[in-house]
Structures are given as C-alpha cells and as structure tokens.
Amino acid sequence: MLIAPATANTLSKMVNGNCDNLLIATYLSAKCPVYFAPAMDLDMYKHPSTVASFHTLKQFGDIIIPAEKGELASGLSGEGRMAEPENIVDFLEKDLESKLPLIGKKILITAGPTYEAIDPVRFIGNHSSGKMGFDIAERAAELGASVILISGPTHLNTKKAVINLIRVTSAQEMYDACHEYFEKVDVAICAAAVADYKPKFVAKQKIKKAAASLAIELEKTQDILASLGKIKQQQFLIGFALETENEIENAKLKIQKKNLDLIVLNSLMDEGAGFGKTTNKITFIDKDFVVEPMDLKLKELVAIDIMNKVISFYEK
Ligand code: CTP
C-alpha cells in the first residue's frame, strides 16, 4: 500500500488510529507493507509532531519515502515536496526487490523437449510443451533470482528481462549450454524431457523412401542431469522423474544415481499429470528419502511449490 501524498494530518491519523475516512480504514486493515510519501510545507516537515509521527510509523513497520527539496504549495521553497512519482516508483521497486528471498541467486533451468536429427528434415522428439520449466523460470524470476532458461524447441516465450532464454535443439546442445553456466549457478532445475537416444548417424541428405523398411540405429545421449550431479559443489540440484511403475522406488534410485538434492516425481498413472497438460500432480522426494505427495494443481502453482523448496533450502 502506498499513501502519496501523505499530509501531516493523515500521518497523525495513521499514528493515532483516527479512523474517520476510507484511507485510514484501509490503512488500519492493511496486511501488506505500507509505504508513505510525506508532502507538506517545509516548517511542518521539521515540526517535532511530524518527526514523532515518522518515528512511530517506522516502529509500526511502515516505510517512509522521504520528501524532496523544491517549490512548495505555499510559494516557499525547501524540504517537504512529495518525492517525484518516478522516484517513488523507483524507491518501491528497489525496496521490494531487495527483500525478495532469492535476490542475488542464479538459477539454471532446463525446459522442453530435444529434437534429435535423423536427416535434414526429420527428427526424433517428444510431446513436452516446456510449460513446467517456463513456469518455474517465471516464478524464480518473481522471487528475485537471475535465471538462465535453457529450452529445447517450444512455442513458449518469456517477457521477463531477468530471464536469459537460451534456445537449443538437441540433447548435445542442451548439455553444452548447461555445462557453460553450471559452475556459476546456485541452483539447477532440470525439467527438460531430454531424448535418451539419438540416431547414431545423421543422414546428410533427406532419406528417400526407397526401401520397404527402414531401421535407424540409435545411441544414448549424454545424461545432462547426471553429469551435473557428478561435478556439483555448492549447487542445489533438482531433477524430474517420469515413471509409470514402482514410482517411488525408481525415483529414489535416480536421486542416488544422479546425486540429486531433490526429485520431482511425475507419475503418468495420475490423472491430469504429464505432457501437454495445464495441471500436474507431483511428489517431492528429498535426498534423505522424505516423500511428500502434493495435490493435483495448475503448473503455475506447482512451480510455486518447487521454488518454495529452493527458498527453504536457503532458510535452513
Ligand atoms: N535428463 C537429462 N538428460 C538426459 C535424460 C534425462 O538431464 N539425457 C533429466 C531430465 O531432465 C529429468 C531427469 O533426467 O530431470 C529424469 O529423466 P527420466 O527420463 O525420468 O529418467 P532417465 O534418467 O532418463 O531414466 P529412465 O528413462 O530409464 O527412467
């Protein structure tokens, strides 16, 4: 809540709870941070009564946006002129940002599918939309983190300037991009549906339908998440697991095999979860094997749950 201009009269009413207008009724009911930008004549601004109001309001937890010097309504010039609106907005942005829980943290997120080329026109891919990874990136940015979002082919986009979106196509490109940034990040969240196999040989020309049948030899791609787990130092590493049977046991094995701090388990057995959906049903399992099933919810809300895990890691 921002009270601007905050007159000497309004400040006094705020201090005393003198609830005779809508503004003070709203102020007394506000549960959010309250900012006030005083505006009054220069002598009023210096009066002990006003100074005492500032003092008490600060004790209440309210935040003053100090008045500026300049021309006043009385025709006099001095301190007491309300801060310029753009300076108020600037103050609010800086103050709110500095209090965000992940300010100063760098987070790497992978999202979307990868495409593995067969020939110049065809590829092996999957149905991942990238939505889960993009939602996590948006939430991480809202919490103050600077985000490196490495995404496979998707139609999704982001408007947030603090998200550095790096578009890749293949598992190898995603691997290279992840390794370029991993050393400098605090958190890595691998939400991408990386292809596990790629064609061993990529045809230089489009394959003609000459033969009656066609076999494509596949070889394993590099496991990006496992490779990050191997070199991880201070990083909090989160992986995803998509399972169809023995979900919890398989996910626990993945935590150990890939050296993870937390795994987000998706079971395709759960209705409403998985590829191309707007909702997801996940279970968290941490490295001590504490299992925490969550309700079915929108992916935006799942992203909040995942980022809350990151916040609580730093609060420990
Ligand atoms: N992953 C990865 N690189 C790969 C394959 C998977 O980084 N080449 C990551 C995914 O981003 C996800 C996690 O590994 O965070 C789990 O992927 P999943 O397909 O469930 O498991 P796999 O390790 O591939 O094992 P399997 O397919 O045998 O279950």
mmCIF file with all atom_site columns, N, CA and C in Angstrom, residues 91-161:
data_model
loop_
_atom_site.group_PDB
_atom_site.id
_atom_site.type_symbol
_atom_site.label_atom_id
_atom_site.label_alt_id
_atom_site.label_comp_id
_atom_site.label_asym_id
_atom_site.label_entity_id
_atom_site.label_seq_id
_atom_site.pdbx_PDB_ins_code
_atom_site.Cartn_x
_atom_site.Cartn_y
_atom_site.Cartn_z
_atom_site.occupancy
_atom_site.B_iso_or_equiv
_atom_site.pdbx_formal_charge
_atom_site.auth_seq_id
_atom_site.auth_comp_id
_atom_site.auth_asym_id
_atom_site.auth_atom_id
_atom_site.pdbx_PDB_model_num
ATOM 1   N N  . PHE A 1 91  ? 11.888 3.885   -5.884  1.00 0.00 ? 91  PHE A N  1
ATOM 2   C CA . PHE A 1 91  ? 12.100 3.514   -4.477  1.00 0.00 ? 91  PHE A CA 1
ATOM 3   C C  . PHE A 1 91  ? 11.384 2.198   -4.170  1.00 0.00 ? 91  PHE A C  1
ATOM 4   N N  . LEU A 1 92  ? 10.108 2.113   -4.594  1.00 0.00 ? 92  LEU A N  1
ATOM 5   C CA . LEU A 1 92  ? 9.305  0.909   -4.326  1.00 0.00 ? 92  LEU A CA 1
ATOM 6   C C  . LEU A 1 92  ? 9.949  -0.317  -4.953  1.00 0.00 ? 92  LEU A C  1
ATOM 7   N N  . GLU A 1 93  ? 10.333 -0.175  -6.240  1.00 0.00 ? 93  GLU A N  1
ATOM 8   C CA . GLU A 1 93  ? 10.919 -1.319  -6.947  1.00 0.00 ? 93  GLU A CA 1
ATOM 9   C C  . GLU A 1 93  ? 12.174 -1.806  -6.230  1.00 0.00 ? 93  GLU A C  1
ATOM 10  N N  . LYS A 1 94  ? 13.052 -0.848  -5.889  1.00 0.00 ? 94  LYS A N  1
ATOM 11  C CA . LYS A 1 94  ? 14.332 -1.229  -5.246  1.00 0.00 ? 94  LYS A CA 1
ATOM 12  C C  . LYS A 1 94  ? 14.086 -1.863  -3.886  1.00 0.00 ? 94  LYS A C  1
ATOM 13  N N  . ASP A 1 95  ? 13.175 -1.252  -3.098  1.00 0.00 ? 95  ASP A N  1
ATOM 14  C CA . ASP A 1 95  ? 12.933 -1.745  -1.752  1.00 0.00 ? 95  ASP A CA 1
ATOM 15  C C  . ASP A 1 95  ? 12.298 -3.137  -1.780  1.00 0.00 ? 95  ASP A C  1
ATOM 16  N N  . LEU A 1 96  ? 11.293 -3.311  -2.657  1.00 0.00 ? 96  LEU A N  1
ATOM 17  C CA . LEU A 1 96  ? 10.621 -4.619  -2.737  1.00 0.00 ? 96  LEU A CA 1
ATOM 18  C C  . LEU A 1 96  ? 11.588 -5.685  -3.240  1.00 0.00 ? 96  LEU A C  1
ATOM 19  N N  . GLU A 1 97  ? 12.372 -5.308  -4.265  1.00 0.00 ? 97  GLU A N  1
ATOM 20  C CA . GLU A 1 97  ? 13.336 -6.260  -4.835  1.00 0.00 ? 97  GLU A CA 1
ATOM 21  C C  . GLU A 1 97  ? 14.350 -6.715  -3.788  1.00 0.00 ? 97  GLU A C  1
ATOM 22  N N  . SER A 1 98  ? 14.845 -5.748  -2.991  1.00 0.00 ? 98  SER A N  1
ATOM 23  C CA . SER A 1 98  ? 15.904 -6.093  -2.027  1.00 0.00 ? 98  SER A CA 1
ATOM 24  C C  . SER A 1 98  ? 15.397 -7.078  -0.973  1.00 0.00 ? 98  SER A C  1
ATOM 25  N N  . LYS A 1 99  ? 14.067 -7.166  -0.837  1.00 0.00 ? 99  LYS A N  1
ATOM 26  C CA . LYS A 1 99  ? 13.515 -8.071  0.184   1.00 0.00 ? 99  LYS A CA 1
ATOM 27  C C  . LYS A 1 99  ? 13.101 -9.429  -0.394  1.00 0.00 ? 99  LYS A C  1
ATOM 28  N N  . LEU A 1 100 ? 13.275 -9.609  -1.709  1.00 0.00 ? 100 LEU A N  1
ATOM 29  C CA . LEU A 1 100 ? 12.875 -10.888 -2.318  1.00 0.00 ? 100 LEU A CA 1
ATOM 30  C C  . LEU A 1 100 ? 13.789 -12.014 -1.817  1.00 0.00 ? 100 LEU A C  1
ATOM 31  N N  . PRO A 1 101 ? 13.229 -13.203 -1.587  1.00 0.00 ? 101 PRO A N  1
ATOM 32  C CA . PRO A 1 101 ? 14.023 -14.263 -0.940  1.00 0.00 ? 101 PRO A CA 1
ATOM 33  C C  . PRO A 1 101 ? 15.172 -14.809 -1.784  1.00 0.00 ? 101 PRO A C  1
ATOM 34  N N  . LEU A 1 102 ? 15.106 -14.670 -3.115  1.00 0.00 ? 102 LEU A N  1
ATOM 35  C CA . LEU A 1 102 ? 16.178 -15.264 -3.926  1.00 0.00 ? 102 LEU A CA 1
ATOM 36  C C  . LEU A 1 102 ? 17.026 -14.203 -4.629  1.00 0.00 ? 102 LEU A C  1
ATOM 37  N N  . ILE A 1 103 ? 17.025 -13.000 -4.066  1.00 0.00 ? 103 ILE A N  1
ATOM 38  C CA . ILE A 1 103 ? 17.831 -11.933 -4.673  1.00 0.00 ? 103 ILE A CA 1
ATOM 39  C C  . ILE A 1 103 ? 19.304 -12.339 -4.604  1.00 0.00 ? 103 ILE A C  1
ATOM 40  N N  . GLY A 1 104 ? 20.007 -12.140 -5.707  1.00 0.00 ? 104 GLY A N  1
ATOM 41  C CA . GLY A 1 104 ? 21.438 -12.483 -5.743  1.00 0.00 ? 104 GLY A CA 1
ATOM 42  C C  . GLY A 1 104 ? 21.703 -13.935 -6.106  1.00 0.00 ? 104 GLY A C  1
ATOM 43  N N  . LYS A 1 105 ? 20.642 -14.740 -6.213  1.00 0.00 ? 105 LYS A N  1
ATOM 44  C CA . LYS A 1 105 ? 20.845 -16.161 -6.547  1.00 0.00 ? 105 LYS A CA 1
ATOM 45  C C  . LYS A 1 105 ? 20.724 -16.353 -8.064  1.00 0.00 ? 105 LYS A C  1
ATOM 46  N N  . LYS A 1 106 ? 21.535 -17.268 -8.576  1.00 0.00 ? 106 LYS A N  1
ATOM 47  C CA . LYS A 1 106 ? 21.497 -17.602 -10.013 1.00 0.00 ? 106 LYS A CA 1
ATOM 48  C C  . LYS A 1 106 ? 20.911 -18.999 -10.162 1.00 0.00 ? 106 LYS A C  1
ATOM 49  N N  . ILE A 1 107 ? 19.916 -19.122 -11.032 1.00 0.00 ? 107 ILE A N  1
ATOM 50  C CA . ILE A 1 107 ? 19.255 -20.422 -11.190 1.00 0.00 ? 107 ILE A CA 1
ATOM 51  C C  . ILE A 1 107 ? 19.256 -20.846 -12.656 1.00 0.00 ? 107 ILE A C  1
ATOM 52  N N  . LEU A 1 108 ? 19.708 -22.065 -12.872 1.00 0.00 ? 108 LEU A N  1
ATOM 53  C CA . LEU A 1 108 ? 19.690 -22.622 -14.226 1.00 0.00 ? 108 LEU A CA 1
ATOM 54  C C  . LEU A 1 108 ? 18.500 -23.584 -14.321 1.00 0.00 ? 108 LEU A C  1
ATOM 55  N N  . ILE A 1 109 ? 17.714 -23.424 -15.383 1.00 0.00 ? 109 ILE A N  1
ATOM 56  C CA . ILE A 1 109 ? 16.536 -24.293 -15.559 1.00 0.00 ? 109 ILE A CA 1
ATOM 57  C C  . ILE A 1 109 ? 16.560 -24.856 -16.978 1.00 0.00 ? 109 ILE A C  1
ATOM 58  N N  . THR A 1 110 ? 16.310 -26.164 -17.110 1.00 0.00 ? 110 THR A N  1
ATOM 59  C CA . THR A 1 110 ? 16.143 -26.708 -18.462 1.00 0.00 ? 110 THR A CA 1
ATOM 60  C C  . THR A 1 110 ? 14.658 -26.991 -18.687 1.00 0.00 ? 110 THR A C  1
ATOM 61  N N  . ALA A 1 111 ? 14.234 -26.833 -19.940 1.00 0.00 ? 111 ALA A N  1
ATOM 62  C CA . ALA A 1 111 ? 12.808 -26.986 -20.243 1.00 0.00 ? 111 ALA A CA 1
ATOM 63  C C  . ALA A 1 111 ? 12.615 -27.554 -21.646 1.00 0.00 ? 111 ALA A C  1
ATOM 64  N N  . GLY A 1 112 ? 11.430 -28.110 -21.855 1.00 0.00 ? 112 GLY A N  1
ATOM 65  C CA . GLY A 1 112 ? 11.023 -28.517 -23.202 1.00 0.00 ? 112 GLY A CA 1
ATOM 66  C C  . GLY A 1 112 ? 11.621 -29.837 -23.656 1.00 0.00 ? 112 GLY A C  1
ATOM 67  N N  . PRO A 1 113 ? 11.346 -30.186 -24.910 1.00 0.00 ? 113 PRO A N  1
ATOM 68  C CA . PRO A 1 113 ? 11.875 -31.441 -25.466 1.00 0.00 ? 113 PRO A CA 1
ATOM 69  C C  . PRO A 1 113 ? 13.244 -31.193 -26.095 1.00 0.00 ? 113 PRO A C  1
ATOM 70  N N  . THR A 1 114 ? 13.886 -32.228 -26.585 1.00 0.00 ? 114 THR A N  1
ATOM 71  C CA . THR A 1 114 ? 15.015 -32.027 -27.505 1.00 0.00 ? 114 THR A CA 1
ATOM 72  C C  . THR A 1 114 ? 14.650 -32.748 -28.807 1.00 0.00 ? 114 THR A C  1
ATOM 73  N N  . TYR A 1 115 ? 15.199 -32.255 -29.894 1.00 0.00 ? 115 TYR A N  1
ATOM 74  C CA . TYR A 1 115 ? 14.990 -32.877 -31.203 1.00 0.00 ? 115 TYR A CA 1
ATOM 75  C C  . TYR A 1 115 ? 16.311 -33.477 -31.654 1.00 0.00 ? 115 TYR A C  1
ATOM 76  N N  . GLU A 1 116 ? 16.274 -34.755 -32.011 1.00 0.00 ? 116 GLU A N  1
ATOM 77  C CA . GLU A 1 116 ? 17.491 -35.443 -32.455 1.00 0.00 ? 116 GLU A CA 1
ATOM 78  C C  . GLU A 1 116 ? 17.357 -35.735 -33.950 1.00 0.00 ? 116 GLU A C  1
ATOM 79  N N  . ALA A 1 117 ? 18.232 -35.124 -34.718 1.00 0.00 ? 117 ALA A N  1
ATOM 80  C CA . ALA A 1 117 ? 18.103 -35.180 -36.175 1.00 0.00 ? 117 ALA A CA 1
ATOM 81  C C  . ALA A 1 117 ? 18.303 -36.594 -36.726 1.00 0.00 ? 117 ALA A C  1
ATOM 82  N N  . ILE A 1 118 ? 17.429 -36.937 -37.692 1.00 0.00 ? 118 ILE A N  1
ATOM 83  C CA . ILE A 1 118 ? 17.582 -38.193 -38.448 1.00 0.00 ? 118 ILE A CA 1
ATOM 84  C C  . ILE A 1 118 ? 18.240 -37.854 -39.792 1.00 0.00 ? 118 ILE A C  1
ATOM 85  N N  . ASP A 1 119 ? 17.698 -36.802 -40.406 1.00 0.00 ? 119 ASP A N  1
ATOM 86  C CA . ASP A 1 119 ? 18.254 -36.273 -41.658 1.00 0.00 ? 119 ASP A CA 1
ATOM 87  C C  . ASP A 1 119 ? 17.938 -34.773 -41.656 1.00 0.00 ? 119 ASP A C  1
ATOM 88  N N  . PRO A 1 120 ? 18.194 -34.030 -42.709 1.00 0.00 ? 120 PRO A N  1
ATOM 89  C CA . PRO A 1 120 ? 17.986 -32.573 -42.629 1.00 0.00 ? 120 PRO A CA 1
ATOM 90  C C  . PRO A 1 120 ? 16.535 -32.150 -42.364 1.00 0.00 ? 120 PRO A C  1
ATOM 91  N N  . VAL A 1 121 ? 15.565 -33.041 -42.557 1.00 0.00 ? 121 VAL A N  1
ATOM 92  C CA . VAL A 1 121 ? 14.166 -32.627 -42.363 1.00 0.00 ? 121 VAL A CA 1
ATOM 93  C C  . VAL A 1 121 ? 13.445 -33.389 -41.246 1.00 0.00 ? 121 VAL A C  1
ATOM 94  N N  . ARG A 1 122 ? 14.017 -34.444 -40.743 1.00 0.00 ? 122 ARG A N  1
ATOM 95  C CA . ARG A 1 122 ? 13.283 -35.252 -39.756 1.00 0.00 ? 122 ARG A CA 1
ATOM 96  C C  . ARG A 1 122 ? 14.056 -35.355 -38.444 1.00 0.00 ? 122 ARG A C  1
ATOM 97  N N  . PHE A 1 123 ? 13.296 -35.605 -37.391 1.00 0.00 ? 123 PHE A N  1
ATOM 98  C CA . PHE A 1 123 ? 13.949 -35.723 -36.080 1.00 0.00 ? 123 PHE A CA 1
ATOM 99  C C  . PHE A 1 123 ? 13.155 -36.656 -35.186 1.00 0.00 ? 123 PHE A C  1
ATOM 100 N N  . ILE A 1 124 ? 13.786 -37.079 -34.090 1.00 0.00 ? 124 ILE A N  1
ATOM 101 C CA . ILE A 1 124 ? 13.084 -37.805 -33.028 1.00 0.00 ? 124 ILE A CA 1
ATOM 102 C C  . ILE A 1 124 ? 12.848 -36.797 -31.912 1.00 0.00 ? 124 ILE A C  1
ATOM 103 N N  . GLY A 1 125 ? 11.598 -36.667 -31.489 1.00 0.00 ? 125 GLY A N  1
ATOM 104 C CA . GLY A 1 125 ? 11.285 -35.696 -30.437 1.00 0.00 ? 125 GLY A CA 1
ATOM 105 C C  . GLY A 1 125 ? 10.276 -36.270 -29.464 1.00 0.00 ? 125 GLY A C  1
ATOM 106 N N  . ASN A 1 126 ? 9.698  -35.423 -28.644 1.00 0.00 ? 126 ASN A N  1
ATOM 107 C CA . ASN A 1 126 ? 8.634  -35.884 -27.742 1.00 0.00 ? 126 ASN A CA 1
ATOM 108 C C  . ASN A 1 126 ? 7.630  -34.760 -27.522 1.00 0.00 ? 126 ASN A C  1
ATOM 109 N N  . HIS A 1 127 ? 6.566  -35.077 -26.758 1.00 0.00 ? 127 HIS A N  1
ATOM 110 C CA . HIS A 1 127 ? 5.441  -34.142 -26.644 1.00 0.00 ? 127 HIS A CA 1
ATOM 111 C C  . HIS A 1 127 ? 5.599  -33.073 -25.563 1.00 0.00 ? 127 HIS A C  1
ATOM 112 N N  . SER A 1 128 ? 6.777  -32.929 -24.964 1.00 0.00 ? 128 SER A N  1
ATOM 113 C CA . SER A 1 128 ? 6.935  -31.926 -23.905 1.00 0.00 ? 128 SER A CA 1
ATOM 114 C C  . SER A 1 128 ? 6.652  -30.526 -24.467 1.00 0.00 ? 128 SER A C  1
ATOM 115 N N  . SER A 1 129 ? 5.824  -29.749 -23.746 1.00 0.00 ? 129 SER A N  1
ATOM 116 C CA . SER A 1 129 ? 5.489  -28.395 -24.197 1.00 0.00 ? 129 SER A CA 1
ATOM 117 C C  . SER A 1 129 ? 6.476  -27.366 -23.648 1.00 0.00 ? 129 SER A C  1
ATOM 118 N N  . GLY A 1 130 ? 7.191  -27.735 -22.599 1.00 0.00 ? 130 GLY A N  1
ATOM 119 C CA . GLY A 1 130 ? 8.112  -26.789 -21.956 1.00 0.00 ? 130 GLY A CA 1
ATOM 120 C C  . GLY A 1 130 ? 7.453  -25.965 -20.866 1.00 0.00 ? 130 GLY A C  1
ATOM 121 N N  . LYS A 1 131 ? 6.127  -26.116 -20.722 1.00 0.00 ? 131 LYS A N  1
ATOM 122 C CA . LYS A 1 131 ? 5.379  -25.234 -19.800 1.00 0.00 ? 131 LYS A CA 1
ATOM 123 C C  . LYS A 1 131 ? 5.880  -25.311 -18.357 1.00 0.00 ? 131 LYS A C  1
ATOM 124 N N  . MET A 1 132 ? 6.164  -26.519 -17.887 1.00 0.00 ? 132 MET A N  1
ATOM 125 C CA . MET A 1 132 ? 6.588  -26.654 -16.486 1.00 0.00 ? 132 MET A CA 1
ATOM 126 C C  . MET A 1 132 ? 7.880  -25.866 -16.243 1.00 0.00 ? 132 MET A C  1
ATOM 127 N N  . GLY A 1 133 ? 8.855  -26.027 -17.129 1.00 0.00 ? 133 GLY A N  1
ATOM 128 C CA . GLY A 1 133 ? 10.137 -25.330 -16.973 1.00 0.00 ? 133 GLY A CA 1
ATOM 129 C C  . GLY A 1 133 ? 9.983  -23.816 -17.077 1.00 0.00 ? 133 GLY A C  1
ATOM 130 N N  . PHE A 1 134 ? 9.144  -23.366 -18.032 1.00 0.00 ? 134 PHE A N  1
ATOM 131 C CA . PHE A 1 134 ? 8.931  -21.923 -18.189 1.00 0.00 ? 134 PHE A CA 1
ATOM 132 C C  . PHE A 1 134 ? 8.225  -21.350 -16.956 1.00 0.00 ? 134 PHE A C  1
ATOM 133 N N  . ASP A 1 135 ? 7.261  -22.097 -16.399 1.00 0.00 ? 135 ASP A N  1
ATOM 134 C CA . ASP A 1 135 ? 6.575  -21.618 -15.189 1.00 0.00 ? 135 ASP A CA 1
ATOM 135 C C  . ASP A 1 135 ? 7.543  -21.518 -14.011 1.00 0.00 ? 135 ASP A C  1
ATOM 136 N N  . ILE A 1 136 ? 8.458  -22.482 -13.913 1.00 0.00 ? 136 ILE A N  1
ATOM 137 C CA . ILE A 1 136 ? 9.458  -22.436 -12.826 1.00 0.00 ? 136 ILE A CA 1
ATOM 138 C C  . ILE A 1 136 ? 10.355 -21.206 -13.024 1.00 0.00 ? 136 ILE A C  1
ATOM 139 N N  . ALA A 1 137 ? 10.734 -20.959 -14.280 1.00 0.00 ? 137 ALA A N  1
ATOM 140 C CA . ALA A 1 137 ? 11.608 -19.809 -14.572 1.00 0.00 ? 137 ALA A CA 1
ATOM 141 C C  . ALA A 1 137 ? 10.914 -18.493 -14.191 1.00 0.00 ? 137 ALA A C  1
ATOM 142 N N  . GLU A 1 138 ? 9.628  -18.371 -14.541 1.00 0.00 ? 138 GLU A N  1
ATOM 143 C CA . GLU A 1 138 ? 8.874  -17.137 -14.222 1.00 0.00 ? 138 GLU A CA 1
ATOM 144 C C  . GLU A 1 138 ? 8.831  -16.940 -12.713 1.00 0.00 ? 138 GLU A C  1
ATOM 145 N N  . ARG A 1 139 ? 8.547  -18.010 -11.980 1.00 0.00 ? 139 ARG A N  1
ATOM 146 C CA . ARG A 1 139 ? 8.430  -17.921 -10.530 1.00 0.00 ? 139 ARG A CA 1
ATOM 147 C C  . ARG A 1 139 ? 9.783  -17.570 -9.892  1.00 0.00 ? 139 ARG A C  1
ATOM 148 N N  . ALA A 1 140 ? 10.844 -18.213 -10.395 1.00 0.00 ? 140 ALA A N  1
ATOM 149 C CA . ALA A 1 140 ? 12.181 -17.930 -9.855  1.00 0.00 ? 140 ALA A CA 1
ATOM 150 C C  . ALA A 1 140 ? 12.517 -16.454 -10.054 1.00 0.00 ? 140 ALA A C  1
ATOM 151 N N  . ALA A 1 141 ? 12.152 -15.919 -11.222 1.00 0.00 ? 141 ALA A N  1
ATOM 152 C CA . ALA A 1 141 ? 12.422 -14.501 -11.505 1.00 0.00 ? 141 ALA A CA 1
ATOM 153 C C  . ALA A 1 141 ? 11.604 -13.602 -10.578 1.00 0.00 ? 141 ALA A C  1
ATOM 154 N N  . GLU A 1 142 ? 10.345 -13.968 -10.345 1.00 0.00 ? 142 GLU A N  1
ATOM 155 C CA . GLU A 1 142 ? 9.499  -13.181 -9.429  1.00 0.00 ? 142 GLU A CA 1
ATOM 156 C C  . GLU A 1 142 ? 10.084 -13.136 -8.029  1.00 0.00 ? 142 GLU A C  1
ATOM 157 N N  . LEU A 1 143 ? 10.806 -14.189 -7.658  1.00 0.00 ? 143 LEU A N  1
ATOM 158 C CA . LEU A 1 143 ? 11.387 -14.268 -6.308  1.00 0.00 ? 143 LEU A CA 1
ATOM 159 C C  . LEU A 1 143 ? 12.747 -13.582 -6.236  1.00 0.00 ? 143 LEU A C  1
ATOM 160 N N  . GLY A 1 144 ? 13.178 -12.979 -7.347  1.00 0.00 ? 144 GLY A N  1
ATOM 161 C CA . GLY A 1 144 ? 14.397 -12.168 -7.328  1.00 0.00 ? 144 GLY A CA 1
ATOM 162 C C  . GLY A 1 144 ? 15.618 -12.842 -7.926  1.00 0.00 ? 144 GLY A C  1
ATOM 163 N N  . ALA A 1 145 ? 15.493 -14.109 -8.328  1.00 0.00 ? 145 ALA A N  1
ATOM 164 C CA . ALA A 1 145 ? 16.668 -14.815 -8.864  1.00 0.00 ? 145 ALA A CA 1
ATOM 165 C C  . ALA A 1 145 ? 16.968 -14.330 -10.278 1.00 0.00 ? 145 ALA A C  1
ATOM 166 N N  . SER A 1 146 ? 18.233 -14.448 -10.673 1.00 0.00 ? 146 SER A N  1
ATOM 167 C CA . SER A 1 146 ? 18.505 -14.254 -12.095 1.00 0.00 ? 146 SER A CA 1
ATOM 168 C C  . SER A 1 146 ? 18.527 -15.658 -12.711 1.00 0.00 ? 146 SER A C  1
ATOM 169 N N  . VAL A 1 147 ? 17.847 -15.775 -13.846 1.00 0.00 ? 147 VAL A N  1
ATOM 170 C CA . VAL A 1 147 ? 17.515 -17.097 -14.368 1.00 0.00 ? 147 VAL A CA 1
ATOM 171 C C  . VAL A 1 147 ? 18.148 -17.336 -15.737 1.00 0.00 ? 147 VAL A C  1
ATOM 172 N N  . ILE A 1 148 ? 18.743 -18.503 -15.888 1.00 0.00 ? 148 ILE A N  1
ATOM 173 C CA . ILE A 1 148 ? 19.218 -18.939 -17.203 1.00 0.00 ? 148 ILE A CA 1
ATOM 174 C C  . ILE A 1 148 ? 18.299 -20.093 -17.594 1.00 0.00 ? 148 ILE A C  1
ATOM 175 N N  . LEU A 1 149 ? 17.480 -19.856 -18.593 1.00 0.00 ? 149 LEU A N  1
ATOM 176 C CA . LEU A 1 149 ? 16.498 -20.864 -19.012 1.00 0.00 ? 149 LEU A CA 1
ATOM 177 C C  . LEU A 1 149 ? 16.965 -21.471 -20.325 1.00 0.00 ? 149 LEU A C  1
ATOM 178 N N  . ILE A 1 150 ? 17.359 -22.739 -20.263 1.00 0.00 ? 150 ILE A N  1
ATOM 179 C CA . ILE A 1 150 ? 17.853 -23.421 -21.467 1.00 0.00 ? 150 ILE A CA 1
ATOM 180 C C  . ILE A 1 150 ? 16.729 -24.314 -21.975 1.00 0.00 ? 150 ILE A C  1
ATOM 181 N N  . SER A 1 151 ? 16.171 -23.918 -23.112 1.00 0.00 ? 151 SER A N  1
ATOM 182 C CA . SER A 1 151 ? 14.964 -24.608 -23.573 1.00 0.00 ? 151 SER A CA 1
ATOM 183 C C  . SER A 1 151 ? 15.152 -25.262 -24.933 1.00 0.00 ? 151 SER A C  1
ATOM 184 N N  . GLY A 1 152 ? 14.609 -26.459 -25.048 1.00 0.00 ? 152 GLY A N  1
ATOM 185 C CA . GLY A 1 152 ? 14.503 -27.123 -26.338 1.00 0.00 ? 152 GLY A CA 1
ATOM 186 C C  . GLY A 1 152 ? 13.390 -26.457 -27.137 1.00 0.00 ? 152 GLY A C  1
ATOM 187 N N  . PRO A 1 153 ? 13.115 -26.958 -28.371 1.00 0.00 ? 153 PRO A N  1
ATOM 188 C CA . PRO A 1 153 ? 12.133 -26.316 -29.242 1.00 0.00 ? 153 PRO A CA 1
ATOM 189 C C  . PRO A 1 153 ? 10.747 -26.225 -28.603 1.00 0.00 ? 153 PRO A C  1
ATOM 190 N N  . THR A 1 154 ? 10.210 -25.018 -28.486 1.00 0.00 ? 154 THR A N  1
ATOM 191 C CA . THR A 1 154 ? 8.884  -24.787 -27.921 1.00 0.00 ? 154 THR A CA 1
ATOM 192 C C  . THR A 1 154 ? 8.370  -23.452 -28.449 1.00 0.00 ? 154 THR A C  1
ATOM 193 N N  . HIS A 1 155 ? 7.045  -23.300 -28.446 1.00 0.00 ? 155 HIS A N  1
ATOM 194 C CA . HIS A 1 155 ? 6.470  -22.023 -28.887 1.00 0.00 ? 155 HIS A CA 1
ATOM 195 C C  . HIS A 1 155 ? 6.425  -21.011 -27.754 1.00 0.00 ? 155 HIS A C  1
ATOM 196 N N  . LEU A 1 156 ? 6.783  -21.432 -26.563 1.00 0.00 ? 156 LEU A N  1
ATOM 197 C CA . LEU A 1 156 ? 6.676  -20.536 -25.411 1.00 0.00 ? 156 LEU A CA 1
ATOM 198 C C  . LEU A 1 156 ? 7.741  -19.446 -25.471 1.00 0.00 ? 156 LEU A C  1
ATOM 199 N N  . ASN A 1 157 ? 7.424  -18.340 -24.795 1.00 0.00 ? 157 ASN A N  1
ATOM 200 C CA . ASN A 1 157 ? 8.344  -17.222 -24.725 1.00 0.00 ? 157 ASN A CA 1
ATOM 201 C C  . ASN A 1 157 ? 8.288  -16.607 -23.341 1.00 0.00 ? 157 ASN A C  1
ATOM 202 N N  . THR A 1 158 ? 9.200  -15.733 -23.039 1.00 0.00 ? 158 THR A N  1
ATOM 203 C CA . THR A 1 158 ? 9.132  -15.036 -21.761 1.00 0.00 ? 158 THR A CA 1
ATOM 204 C C  . THR A 1 158 ? 9.391  -13.552 -21.991 1.00 0.00 ? 158 THR A C  1
ATOM 205 N N  . LYS A 1 159 ? 8.679  -12.726 -21.214 1.00 0.00 ? 159 LYS A N  1
ATOM 206 C CA . LYS A 1 159 ? 8.861  -11.274 -21.372 1.00 0.00 ? 159 LYS A CA 1
ATOM 207 C C  . LYS A 1 159 ? 9.772  -10.714 -20.288 1.00 0.00 ? 159 LYS A C  1
ATOM 208 N N  . LYS A 1 160 ? 10.136 -11.560 -19.327 1.00 0.00 ? 160 LYS A N  1
ATOM 209 C CA . LYS A 1 160 ? 10.918 -11.047 -18.198 1.00 0.00 ? 160 LYS A CA 1
ATOM 210 C C  . LYS A 1 160 ? 12.390 -10.865 -18.580 1.00 0.00 ? 160 LYS A C  1
ATOM 211 N N  . ALA A 1 161 ? 12.882 -9.644  -18.344 1.00 0.00 ? 161 ALA A N  1
ATOM 212 C CA . ALA A 1 161 ? 14.259 -9.327  -18.741 1.00 0.00 ? 161 ALA A CA 1
ATOM 213 C C  . ALA A 1 161 ? 15.279 -10.103 -17.919 1.00 0.00 ? 161 ALA A C  1
#
